[in-house]
PDB file of N, CA, C and O in Angstrom:
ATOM      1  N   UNK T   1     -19.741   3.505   7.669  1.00  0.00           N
ATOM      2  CA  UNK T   1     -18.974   2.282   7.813  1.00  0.00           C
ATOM      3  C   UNK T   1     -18.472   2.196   9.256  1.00  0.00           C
ATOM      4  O   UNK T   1     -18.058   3.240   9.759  1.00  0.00           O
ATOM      5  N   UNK T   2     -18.461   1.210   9.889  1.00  0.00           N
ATOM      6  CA  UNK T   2     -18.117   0.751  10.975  1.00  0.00           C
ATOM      7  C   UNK T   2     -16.534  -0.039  11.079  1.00  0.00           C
ATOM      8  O   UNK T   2     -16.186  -0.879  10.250  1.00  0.00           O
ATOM      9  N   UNK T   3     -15.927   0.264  11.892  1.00  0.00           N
ATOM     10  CA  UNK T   3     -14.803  -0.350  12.056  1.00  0.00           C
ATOM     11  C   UNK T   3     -14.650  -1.649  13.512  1.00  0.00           C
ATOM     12  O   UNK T   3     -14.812  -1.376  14.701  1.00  0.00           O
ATOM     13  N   UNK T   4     -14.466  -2.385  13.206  1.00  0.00           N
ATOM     14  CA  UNK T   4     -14.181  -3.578  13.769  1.00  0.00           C
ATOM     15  C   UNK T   4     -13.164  -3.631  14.720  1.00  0.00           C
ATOM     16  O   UNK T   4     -12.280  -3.939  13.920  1.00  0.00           O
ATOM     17  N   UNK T   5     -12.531  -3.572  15.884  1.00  0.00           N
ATOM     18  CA  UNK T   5     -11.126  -4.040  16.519  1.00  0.00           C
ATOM     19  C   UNK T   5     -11.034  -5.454  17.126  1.00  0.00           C
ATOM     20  O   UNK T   5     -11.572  -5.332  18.226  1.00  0.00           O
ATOM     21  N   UNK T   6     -10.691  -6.542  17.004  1.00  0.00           N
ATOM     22  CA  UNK T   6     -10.458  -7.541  18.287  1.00  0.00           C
ATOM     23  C   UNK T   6      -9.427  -8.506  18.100  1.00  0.00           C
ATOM     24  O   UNK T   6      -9.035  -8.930  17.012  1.00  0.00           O
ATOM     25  N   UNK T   7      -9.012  -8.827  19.233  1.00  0.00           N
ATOM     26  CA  UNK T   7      -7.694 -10.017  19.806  1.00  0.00           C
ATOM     27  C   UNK T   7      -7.946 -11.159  19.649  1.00  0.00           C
ATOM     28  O   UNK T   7      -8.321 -11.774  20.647  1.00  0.00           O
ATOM     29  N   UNK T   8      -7.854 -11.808  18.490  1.00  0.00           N
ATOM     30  CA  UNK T   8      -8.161 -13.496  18.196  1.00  0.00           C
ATOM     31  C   UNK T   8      -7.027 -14.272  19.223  1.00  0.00           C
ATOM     32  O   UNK T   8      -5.885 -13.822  19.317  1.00  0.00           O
ATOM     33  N   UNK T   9      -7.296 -15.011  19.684  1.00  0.00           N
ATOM     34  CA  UNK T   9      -6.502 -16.097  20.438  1.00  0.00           C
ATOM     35  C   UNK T   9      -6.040 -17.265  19.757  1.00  0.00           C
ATOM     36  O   UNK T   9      -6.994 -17.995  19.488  1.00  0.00           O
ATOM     37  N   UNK T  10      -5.035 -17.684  19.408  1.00  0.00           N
ATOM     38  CA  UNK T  10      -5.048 -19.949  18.741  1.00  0.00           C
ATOM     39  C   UNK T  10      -4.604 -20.225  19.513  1.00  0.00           C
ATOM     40  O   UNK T  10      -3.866 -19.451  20.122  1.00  0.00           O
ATOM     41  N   UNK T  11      -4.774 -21.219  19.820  1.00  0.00           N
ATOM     42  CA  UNK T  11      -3.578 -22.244  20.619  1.00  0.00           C
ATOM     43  C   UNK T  11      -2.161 -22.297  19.574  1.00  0.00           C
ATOM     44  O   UNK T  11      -2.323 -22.208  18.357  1.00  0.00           O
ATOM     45  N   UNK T  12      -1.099 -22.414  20.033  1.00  0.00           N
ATOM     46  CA  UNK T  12      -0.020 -23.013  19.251  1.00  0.00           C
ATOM     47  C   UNK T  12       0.091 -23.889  18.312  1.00  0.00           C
ATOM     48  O   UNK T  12       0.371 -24.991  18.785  1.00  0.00           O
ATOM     49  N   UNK T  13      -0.040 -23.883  16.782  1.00  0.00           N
ATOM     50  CA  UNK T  13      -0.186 -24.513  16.348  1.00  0.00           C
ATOM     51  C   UNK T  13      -1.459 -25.413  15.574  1.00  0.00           C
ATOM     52  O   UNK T  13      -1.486 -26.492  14.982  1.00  0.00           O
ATOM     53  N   UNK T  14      -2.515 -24.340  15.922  1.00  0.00           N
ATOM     54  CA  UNK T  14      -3.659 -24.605  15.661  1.00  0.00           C
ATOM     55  C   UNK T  14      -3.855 -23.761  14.669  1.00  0.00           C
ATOM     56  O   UNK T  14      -3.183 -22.776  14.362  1.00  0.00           O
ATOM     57  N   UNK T  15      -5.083 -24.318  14.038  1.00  0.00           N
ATOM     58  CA  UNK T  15      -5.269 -22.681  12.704  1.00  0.00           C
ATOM     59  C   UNK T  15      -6.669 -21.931  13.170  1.00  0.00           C
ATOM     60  O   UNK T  15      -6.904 -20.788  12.776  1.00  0.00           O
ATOM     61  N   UNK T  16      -7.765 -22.784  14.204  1.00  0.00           N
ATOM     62  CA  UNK T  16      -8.926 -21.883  14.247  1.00  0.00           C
ATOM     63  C   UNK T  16      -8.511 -21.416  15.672  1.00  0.00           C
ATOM     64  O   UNK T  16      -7.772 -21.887  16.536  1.00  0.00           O
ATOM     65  N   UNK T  17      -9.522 -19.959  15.539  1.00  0.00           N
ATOM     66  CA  UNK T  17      -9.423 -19.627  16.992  1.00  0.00           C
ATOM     67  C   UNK T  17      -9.811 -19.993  18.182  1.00  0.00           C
ATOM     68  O   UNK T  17     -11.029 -20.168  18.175  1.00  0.00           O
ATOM     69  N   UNK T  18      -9.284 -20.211  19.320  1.00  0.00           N
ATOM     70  CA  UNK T  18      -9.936 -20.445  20.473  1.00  0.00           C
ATOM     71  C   UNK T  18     -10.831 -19.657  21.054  1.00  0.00           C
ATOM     72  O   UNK T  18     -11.738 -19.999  21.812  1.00  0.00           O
ATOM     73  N   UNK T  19     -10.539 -18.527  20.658  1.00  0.00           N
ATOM     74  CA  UNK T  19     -11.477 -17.489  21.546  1.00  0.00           C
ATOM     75  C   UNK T  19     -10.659 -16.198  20.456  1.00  0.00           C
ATOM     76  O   UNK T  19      -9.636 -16.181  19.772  1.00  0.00           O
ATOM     77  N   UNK T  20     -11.880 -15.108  20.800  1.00  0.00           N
ATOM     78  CA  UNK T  20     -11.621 -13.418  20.229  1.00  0.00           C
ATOM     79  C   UNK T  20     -12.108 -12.513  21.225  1.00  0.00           C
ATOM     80  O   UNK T  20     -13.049 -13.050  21.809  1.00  0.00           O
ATOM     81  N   UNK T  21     -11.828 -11.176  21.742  1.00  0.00           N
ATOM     82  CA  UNK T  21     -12.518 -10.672  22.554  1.00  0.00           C
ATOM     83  C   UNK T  21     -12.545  -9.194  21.703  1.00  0.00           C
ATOM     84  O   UNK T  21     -11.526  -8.939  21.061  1.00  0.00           O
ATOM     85  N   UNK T  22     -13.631  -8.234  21.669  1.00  0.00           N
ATOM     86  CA  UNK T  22     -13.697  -7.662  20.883  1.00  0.00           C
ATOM     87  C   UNK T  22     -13.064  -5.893  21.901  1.00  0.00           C
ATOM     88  O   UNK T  22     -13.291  -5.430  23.019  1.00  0.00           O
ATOM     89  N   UNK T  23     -12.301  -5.489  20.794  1.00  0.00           N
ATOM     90  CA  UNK T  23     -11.685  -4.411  21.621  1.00  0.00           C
ATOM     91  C   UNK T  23     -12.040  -2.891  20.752  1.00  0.00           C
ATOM     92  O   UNK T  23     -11.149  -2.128  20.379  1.00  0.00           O
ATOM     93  N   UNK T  24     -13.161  -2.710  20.584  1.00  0.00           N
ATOM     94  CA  UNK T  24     -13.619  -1.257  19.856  1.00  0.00           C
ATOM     95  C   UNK T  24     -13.456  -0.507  20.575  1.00  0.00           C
ATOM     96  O   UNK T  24     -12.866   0.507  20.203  1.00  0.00           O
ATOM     97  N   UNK T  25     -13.832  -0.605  21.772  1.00  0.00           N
ATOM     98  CA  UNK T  25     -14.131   0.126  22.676  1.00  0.00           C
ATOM     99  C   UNK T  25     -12.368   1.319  22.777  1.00  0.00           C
ATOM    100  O   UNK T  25     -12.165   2.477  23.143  1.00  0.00           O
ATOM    101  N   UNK T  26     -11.701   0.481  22.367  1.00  0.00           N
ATOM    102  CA  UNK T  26     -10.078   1.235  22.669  1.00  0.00           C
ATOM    103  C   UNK T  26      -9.898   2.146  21.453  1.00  0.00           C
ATOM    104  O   UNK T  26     -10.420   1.998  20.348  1.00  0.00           O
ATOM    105  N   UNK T  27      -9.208   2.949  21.785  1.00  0.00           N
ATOM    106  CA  UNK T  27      -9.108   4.146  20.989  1.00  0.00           C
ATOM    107  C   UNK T  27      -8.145   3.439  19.352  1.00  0.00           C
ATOM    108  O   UNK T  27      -7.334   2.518  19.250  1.00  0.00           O
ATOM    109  N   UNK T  28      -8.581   4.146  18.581  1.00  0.00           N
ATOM    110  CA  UNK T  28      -7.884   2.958  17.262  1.00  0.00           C
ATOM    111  C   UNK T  28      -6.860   3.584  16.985  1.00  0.00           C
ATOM    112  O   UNK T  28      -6.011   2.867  16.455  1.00  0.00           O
ATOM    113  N   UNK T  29      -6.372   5.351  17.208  1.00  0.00           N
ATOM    114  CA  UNK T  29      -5.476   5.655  16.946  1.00  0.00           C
ATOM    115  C   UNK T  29      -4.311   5.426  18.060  1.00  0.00           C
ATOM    116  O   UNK T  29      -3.117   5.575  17.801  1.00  0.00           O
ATOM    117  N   UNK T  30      -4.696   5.135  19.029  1.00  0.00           N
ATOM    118  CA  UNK T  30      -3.667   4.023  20.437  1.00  0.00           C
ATOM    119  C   UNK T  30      -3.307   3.193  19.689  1.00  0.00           C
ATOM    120  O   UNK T  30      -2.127   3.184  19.338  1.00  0.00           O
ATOM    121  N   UNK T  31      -4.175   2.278  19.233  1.00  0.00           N
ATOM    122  CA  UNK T  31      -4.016   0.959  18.678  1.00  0.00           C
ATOM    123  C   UNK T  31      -3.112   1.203  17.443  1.00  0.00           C
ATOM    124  O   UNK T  31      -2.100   0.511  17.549  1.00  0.00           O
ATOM    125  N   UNK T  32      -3.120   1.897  16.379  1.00  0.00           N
ATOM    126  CA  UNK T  32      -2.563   2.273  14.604  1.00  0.00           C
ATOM    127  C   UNK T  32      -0.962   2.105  15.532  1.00  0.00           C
ATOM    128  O   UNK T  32      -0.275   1.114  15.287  1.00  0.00           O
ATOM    129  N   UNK T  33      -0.459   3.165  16.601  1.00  0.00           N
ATOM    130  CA  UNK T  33       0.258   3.453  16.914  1.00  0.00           C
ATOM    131  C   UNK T  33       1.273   2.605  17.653  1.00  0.00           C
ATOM    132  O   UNK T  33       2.476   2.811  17.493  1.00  0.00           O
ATOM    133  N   UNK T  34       0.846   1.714  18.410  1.00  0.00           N
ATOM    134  CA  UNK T  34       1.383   0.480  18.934  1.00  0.00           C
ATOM    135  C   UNK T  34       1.670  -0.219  17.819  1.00  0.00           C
ATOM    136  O   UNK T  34       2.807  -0.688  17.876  1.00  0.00           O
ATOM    137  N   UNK T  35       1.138  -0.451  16.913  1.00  0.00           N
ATOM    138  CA  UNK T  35       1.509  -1.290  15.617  1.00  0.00           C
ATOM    139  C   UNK T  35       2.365  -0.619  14.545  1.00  0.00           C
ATOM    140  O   UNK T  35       2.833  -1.252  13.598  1.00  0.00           O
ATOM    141  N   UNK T  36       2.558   0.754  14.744  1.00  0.00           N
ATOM    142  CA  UNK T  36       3.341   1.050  13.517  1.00  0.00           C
ATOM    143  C   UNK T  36       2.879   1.923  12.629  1.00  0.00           C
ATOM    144  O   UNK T  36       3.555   2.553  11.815  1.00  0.00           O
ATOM    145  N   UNK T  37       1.706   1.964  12.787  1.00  0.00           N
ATOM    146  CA  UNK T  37       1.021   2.327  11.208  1.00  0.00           C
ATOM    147  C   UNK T  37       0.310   3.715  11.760  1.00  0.00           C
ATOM    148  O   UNK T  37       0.059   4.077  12.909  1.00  0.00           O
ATOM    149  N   UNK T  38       0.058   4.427  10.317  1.00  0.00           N
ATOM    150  CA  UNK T  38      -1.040   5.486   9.896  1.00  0.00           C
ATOM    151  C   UNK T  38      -2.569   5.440  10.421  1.00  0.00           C
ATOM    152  O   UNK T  38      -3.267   4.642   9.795  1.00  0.00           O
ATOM    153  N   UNK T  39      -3.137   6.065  11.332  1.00  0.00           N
ATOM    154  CA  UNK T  39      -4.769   5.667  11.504  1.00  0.00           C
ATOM    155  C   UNK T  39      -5.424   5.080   9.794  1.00  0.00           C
ATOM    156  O   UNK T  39      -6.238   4.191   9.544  1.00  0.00           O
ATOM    157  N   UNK T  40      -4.725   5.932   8.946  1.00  0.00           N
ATOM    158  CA  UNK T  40      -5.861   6.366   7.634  1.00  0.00           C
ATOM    159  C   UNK T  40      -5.048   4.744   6.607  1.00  0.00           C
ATOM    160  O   UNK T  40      -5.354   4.564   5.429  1.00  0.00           O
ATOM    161  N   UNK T  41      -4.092   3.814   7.336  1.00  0.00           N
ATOM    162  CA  UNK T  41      -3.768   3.179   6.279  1.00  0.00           C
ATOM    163  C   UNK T  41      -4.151   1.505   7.798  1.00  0.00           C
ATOM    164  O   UNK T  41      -4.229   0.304   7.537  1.00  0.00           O
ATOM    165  N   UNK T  42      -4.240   1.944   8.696  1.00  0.00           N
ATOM    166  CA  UNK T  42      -4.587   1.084   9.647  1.00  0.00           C
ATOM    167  C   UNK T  42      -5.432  -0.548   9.217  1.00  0.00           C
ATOM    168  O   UNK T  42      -6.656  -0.587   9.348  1.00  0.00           O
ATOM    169  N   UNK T  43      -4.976  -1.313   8.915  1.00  0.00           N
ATOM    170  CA  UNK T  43      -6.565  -2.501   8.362  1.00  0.00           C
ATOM    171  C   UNK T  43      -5.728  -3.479   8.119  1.00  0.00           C
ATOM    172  O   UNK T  43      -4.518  -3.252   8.150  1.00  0.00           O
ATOM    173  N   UNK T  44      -6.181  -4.639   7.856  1.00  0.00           N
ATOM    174  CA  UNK T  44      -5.887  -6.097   7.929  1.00  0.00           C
ATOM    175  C   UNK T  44      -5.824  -6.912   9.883  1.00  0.00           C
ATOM    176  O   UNK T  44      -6.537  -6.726  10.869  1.00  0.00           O
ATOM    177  N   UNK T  45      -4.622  -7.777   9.633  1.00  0.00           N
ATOM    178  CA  UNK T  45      -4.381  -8.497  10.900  1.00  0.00           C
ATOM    179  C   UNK T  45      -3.104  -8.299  11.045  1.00  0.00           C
ATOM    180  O   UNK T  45      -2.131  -8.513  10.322  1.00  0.00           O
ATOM    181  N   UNK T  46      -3.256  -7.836  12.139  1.00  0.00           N
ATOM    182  CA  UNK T  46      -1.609  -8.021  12.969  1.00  0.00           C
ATOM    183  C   UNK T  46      -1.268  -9.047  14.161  1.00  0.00           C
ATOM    184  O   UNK T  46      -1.902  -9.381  15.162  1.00  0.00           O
ATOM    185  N   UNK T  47      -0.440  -9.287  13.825  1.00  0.00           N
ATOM    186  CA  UNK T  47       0.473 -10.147  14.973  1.00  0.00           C
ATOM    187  C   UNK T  47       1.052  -9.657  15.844  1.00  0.00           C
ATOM    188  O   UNK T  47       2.074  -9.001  15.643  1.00  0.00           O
ATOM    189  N   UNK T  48       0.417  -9.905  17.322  1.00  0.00           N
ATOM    190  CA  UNK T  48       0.549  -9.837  18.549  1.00  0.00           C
ATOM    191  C   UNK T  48       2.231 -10.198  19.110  1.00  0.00           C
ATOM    192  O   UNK T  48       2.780 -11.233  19.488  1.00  0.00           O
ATOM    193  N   UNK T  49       2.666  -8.825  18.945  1.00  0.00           N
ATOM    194  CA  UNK T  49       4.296  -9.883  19.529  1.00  0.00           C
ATOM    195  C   UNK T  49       4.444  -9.136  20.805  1.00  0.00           C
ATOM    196  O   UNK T  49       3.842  -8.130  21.182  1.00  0.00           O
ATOM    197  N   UNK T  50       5.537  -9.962  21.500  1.00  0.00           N
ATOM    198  CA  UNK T  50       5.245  -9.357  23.386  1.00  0.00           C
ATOM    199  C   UNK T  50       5.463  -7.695  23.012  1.00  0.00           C
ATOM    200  O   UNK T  50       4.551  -7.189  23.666  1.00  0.00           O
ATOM    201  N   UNK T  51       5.955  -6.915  22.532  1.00  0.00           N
ATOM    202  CA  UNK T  51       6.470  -5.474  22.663  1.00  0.00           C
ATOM    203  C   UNK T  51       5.130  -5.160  22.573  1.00  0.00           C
ATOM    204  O   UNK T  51       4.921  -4.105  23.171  1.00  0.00           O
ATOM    205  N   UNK T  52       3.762  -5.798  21.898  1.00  0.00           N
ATOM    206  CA  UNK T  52       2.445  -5.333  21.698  1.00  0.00           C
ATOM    207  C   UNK T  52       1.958  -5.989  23.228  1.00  0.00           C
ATOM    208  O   UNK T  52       1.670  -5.343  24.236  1.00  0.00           O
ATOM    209  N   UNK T  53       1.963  -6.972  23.114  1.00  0.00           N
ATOM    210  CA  UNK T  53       0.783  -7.080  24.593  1.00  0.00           C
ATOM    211  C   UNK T  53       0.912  -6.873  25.535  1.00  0.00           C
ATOM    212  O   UNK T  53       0.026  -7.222  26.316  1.00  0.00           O
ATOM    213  N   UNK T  54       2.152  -6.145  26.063  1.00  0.00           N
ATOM    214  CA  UNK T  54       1.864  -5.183  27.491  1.00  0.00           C
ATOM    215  C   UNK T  54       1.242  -3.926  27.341  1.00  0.00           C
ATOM    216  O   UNK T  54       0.353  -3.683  28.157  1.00  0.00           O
ATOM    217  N   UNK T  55       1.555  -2.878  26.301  1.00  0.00           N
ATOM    218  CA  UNK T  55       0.435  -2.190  26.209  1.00  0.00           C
ATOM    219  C   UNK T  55      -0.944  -2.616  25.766  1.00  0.00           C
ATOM    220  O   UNK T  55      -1.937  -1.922  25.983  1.00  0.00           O
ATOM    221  N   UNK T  56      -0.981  -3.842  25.103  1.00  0.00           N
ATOM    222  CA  UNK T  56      -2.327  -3.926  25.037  1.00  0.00           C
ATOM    223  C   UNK T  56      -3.188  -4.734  26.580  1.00  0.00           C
ATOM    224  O   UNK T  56      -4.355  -4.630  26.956  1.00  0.00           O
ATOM    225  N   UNK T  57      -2.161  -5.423  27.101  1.00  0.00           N
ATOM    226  CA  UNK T  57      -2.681  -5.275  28.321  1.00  0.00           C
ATOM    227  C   UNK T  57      -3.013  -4.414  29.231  1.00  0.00           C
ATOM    228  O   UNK T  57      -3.613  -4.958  30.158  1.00  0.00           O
ATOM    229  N   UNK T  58      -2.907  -3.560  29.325  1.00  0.00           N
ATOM    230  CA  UNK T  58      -2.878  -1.752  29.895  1.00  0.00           C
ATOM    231  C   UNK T  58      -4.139  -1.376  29.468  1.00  0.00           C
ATOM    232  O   UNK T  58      -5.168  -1.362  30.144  1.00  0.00           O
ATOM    233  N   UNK T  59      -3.917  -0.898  27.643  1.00  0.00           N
ATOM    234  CA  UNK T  59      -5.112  -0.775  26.891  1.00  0.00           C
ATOM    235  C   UNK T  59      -6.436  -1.425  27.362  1.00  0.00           C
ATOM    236  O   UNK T  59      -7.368  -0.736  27.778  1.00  0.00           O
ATOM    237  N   UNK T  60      -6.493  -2.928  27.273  1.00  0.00           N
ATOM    238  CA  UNK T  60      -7.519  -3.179  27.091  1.00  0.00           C
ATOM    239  C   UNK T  60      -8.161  -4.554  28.608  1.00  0.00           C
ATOM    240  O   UNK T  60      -9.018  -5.436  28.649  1.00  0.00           O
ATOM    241  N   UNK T  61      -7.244  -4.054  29.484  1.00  0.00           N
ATOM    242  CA  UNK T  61      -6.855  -5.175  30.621  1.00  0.00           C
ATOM    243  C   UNK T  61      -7.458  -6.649  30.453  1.00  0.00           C
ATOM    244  O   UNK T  61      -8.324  -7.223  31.114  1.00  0.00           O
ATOM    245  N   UNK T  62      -6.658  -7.098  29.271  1.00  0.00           N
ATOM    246  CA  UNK T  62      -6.634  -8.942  29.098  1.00  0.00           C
ATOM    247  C   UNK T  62      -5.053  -9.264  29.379  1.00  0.00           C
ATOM    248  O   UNK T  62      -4.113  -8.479  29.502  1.00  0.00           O
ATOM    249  N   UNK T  63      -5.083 -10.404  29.426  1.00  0.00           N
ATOM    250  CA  UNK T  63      -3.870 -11.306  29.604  1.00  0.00           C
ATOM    251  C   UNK T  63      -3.758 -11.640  28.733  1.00  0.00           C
ATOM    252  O   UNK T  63      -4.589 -12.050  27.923  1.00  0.00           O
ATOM    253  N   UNK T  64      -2.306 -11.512  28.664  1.00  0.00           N
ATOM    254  CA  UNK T  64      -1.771 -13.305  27.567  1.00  0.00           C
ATOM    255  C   UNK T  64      -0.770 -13.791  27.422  1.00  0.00           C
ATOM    256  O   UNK T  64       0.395 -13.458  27.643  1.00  0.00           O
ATOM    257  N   UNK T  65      -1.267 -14.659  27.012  1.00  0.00           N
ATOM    258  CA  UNK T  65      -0.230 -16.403  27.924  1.00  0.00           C
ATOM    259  C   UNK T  65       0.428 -16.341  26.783  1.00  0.00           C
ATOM    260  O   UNK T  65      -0.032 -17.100  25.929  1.00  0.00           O
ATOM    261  N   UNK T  66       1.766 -15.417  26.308  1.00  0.00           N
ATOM    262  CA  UNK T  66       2.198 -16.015  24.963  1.00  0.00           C
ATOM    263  C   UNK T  66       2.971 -17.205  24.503  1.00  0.00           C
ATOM    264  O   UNK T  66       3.262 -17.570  23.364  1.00  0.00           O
ATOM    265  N   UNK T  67       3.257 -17.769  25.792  1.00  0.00           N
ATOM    266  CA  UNK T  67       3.463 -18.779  25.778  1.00  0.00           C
ATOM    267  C   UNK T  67       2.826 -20.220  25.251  1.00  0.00           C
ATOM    268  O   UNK T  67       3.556 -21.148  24.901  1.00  0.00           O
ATOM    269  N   UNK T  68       1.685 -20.280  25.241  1.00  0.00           N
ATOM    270  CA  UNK T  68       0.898 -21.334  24.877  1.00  0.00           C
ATOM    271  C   UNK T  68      -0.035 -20.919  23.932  1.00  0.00           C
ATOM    272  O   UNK T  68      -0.716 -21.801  23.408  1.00  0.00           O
ATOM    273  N   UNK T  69      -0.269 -19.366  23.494  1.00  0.00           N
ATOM    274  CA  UNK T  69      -1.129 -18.481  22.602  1.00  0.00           C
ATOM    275  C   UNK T  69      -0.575 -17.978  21.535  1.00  0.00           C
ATOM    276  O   UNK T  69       0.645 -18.081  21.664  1.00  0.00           O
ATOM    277  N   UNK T  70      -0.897 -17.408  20.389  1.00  0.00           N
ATOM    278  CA  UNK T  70      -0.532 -16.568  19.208  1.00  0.00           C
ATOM    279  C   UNK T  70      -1.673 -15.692  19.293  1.00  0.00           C
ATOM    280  O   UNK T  70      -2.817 -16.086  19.521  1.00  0.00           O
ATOM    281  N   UNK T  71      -1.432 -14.837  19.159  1.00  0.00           N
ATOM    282  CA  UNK T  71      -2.528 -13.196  19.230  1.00  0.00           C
ATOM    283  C   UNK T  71      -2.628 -12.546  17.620  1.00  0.00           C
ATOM    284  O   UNK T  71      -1.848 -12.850  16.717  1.00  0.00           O
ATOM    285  N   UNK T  72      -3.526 -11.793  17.520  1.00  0.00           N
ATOM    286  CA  UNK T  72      -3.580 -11.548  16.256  1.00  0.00           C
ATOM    287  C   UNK T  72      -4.824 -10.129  16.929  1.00  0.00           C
ATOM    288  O   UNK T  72      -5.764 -10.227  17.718  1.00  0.00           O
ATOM    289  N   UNK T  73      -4.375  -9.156  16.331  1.00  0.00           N
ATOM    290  CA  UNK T  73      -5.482  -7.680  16.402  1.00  0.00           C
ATOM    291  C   UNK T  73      -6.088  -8.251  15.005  1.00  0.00           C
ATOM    292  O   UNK T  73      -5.182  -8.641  14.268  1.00  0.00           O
ATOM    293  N   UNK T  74      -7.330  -8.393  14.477  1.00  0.00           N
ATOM    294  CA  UNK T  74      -8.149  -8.109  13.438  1.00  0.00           C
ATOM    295  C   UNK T  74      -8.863  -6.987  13.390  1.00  0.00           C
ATOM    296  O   UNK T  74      -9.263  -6.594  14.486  1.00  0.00           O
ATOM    297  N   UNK T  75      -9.146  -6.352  12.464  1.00  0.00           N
ATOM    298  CA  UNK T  75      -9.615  -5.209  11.995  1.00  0.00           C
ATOM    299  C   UNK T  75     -10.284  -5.265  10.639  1.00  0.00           C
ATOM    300  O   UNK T  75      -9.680  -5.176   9.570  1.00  0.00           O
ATOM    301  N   UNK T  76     -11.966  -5.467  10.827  1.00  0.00           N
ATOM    302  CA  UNK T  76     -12.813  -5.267  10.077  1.00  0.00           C
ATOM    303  C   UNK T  76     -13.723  -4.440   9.978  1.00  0.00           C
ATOM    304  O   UNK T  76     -14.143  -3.881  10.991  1.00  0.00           O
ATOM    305  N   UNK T  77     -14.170  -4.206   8.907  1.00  0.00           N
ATOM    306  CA  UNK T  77     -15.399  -2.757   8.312  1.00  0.00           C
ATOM    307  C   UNK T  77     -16.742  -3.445   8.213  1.00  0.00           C
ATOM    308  O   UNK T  77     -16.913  -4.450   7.524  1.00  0.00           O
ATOM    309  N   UNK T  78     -17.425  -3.026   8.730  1.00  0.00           N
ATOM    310  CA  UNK T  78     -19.244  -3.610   8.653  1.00  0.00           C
ATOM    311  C   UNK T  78     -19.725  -2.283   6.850  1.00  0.00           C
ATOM    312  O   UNK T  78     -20.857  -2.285   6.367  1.00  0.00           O
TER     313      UNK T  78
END
């Protein structure tokens, strides 16, 4: 099984995404850990709040405008 990581983008107020950029490449137990959680209970979608996207800017060097954006980490299994 394959695990999935990436940063969905909306605009404010929108429900589809504008854009996703896919972030596997980053270590997932970095990632479990910035969010809170267990590697082994790690899964669904999280919400991007600023205390997350400066390290994930670090992590994964994107920007974001949270100002005009809502962020979301998704995490899916192939």
């Amino acid at each position: 099984m394959t695990t999935r990581y990436a940063i969905e983008r909306y605009r404010k107020g929108e429900d589809r995404p504008d854009g996703e950029t896919d972030v596997t490449a980053v270590d997932s137990r970095s990632l479990a850990e910035l969010f809170g959680c267990s590697l082994d209970q790690f899964a669904d979608v999280y919400a991007v709040e600023p205390k997350h996207a400066e390290a994930l800017a670090t992590l994964t060097g994107l920007g974001f405008d949270l100002s005009g954006y809502d962020y979301f980490l998704s995490i899916t299994a192939d």
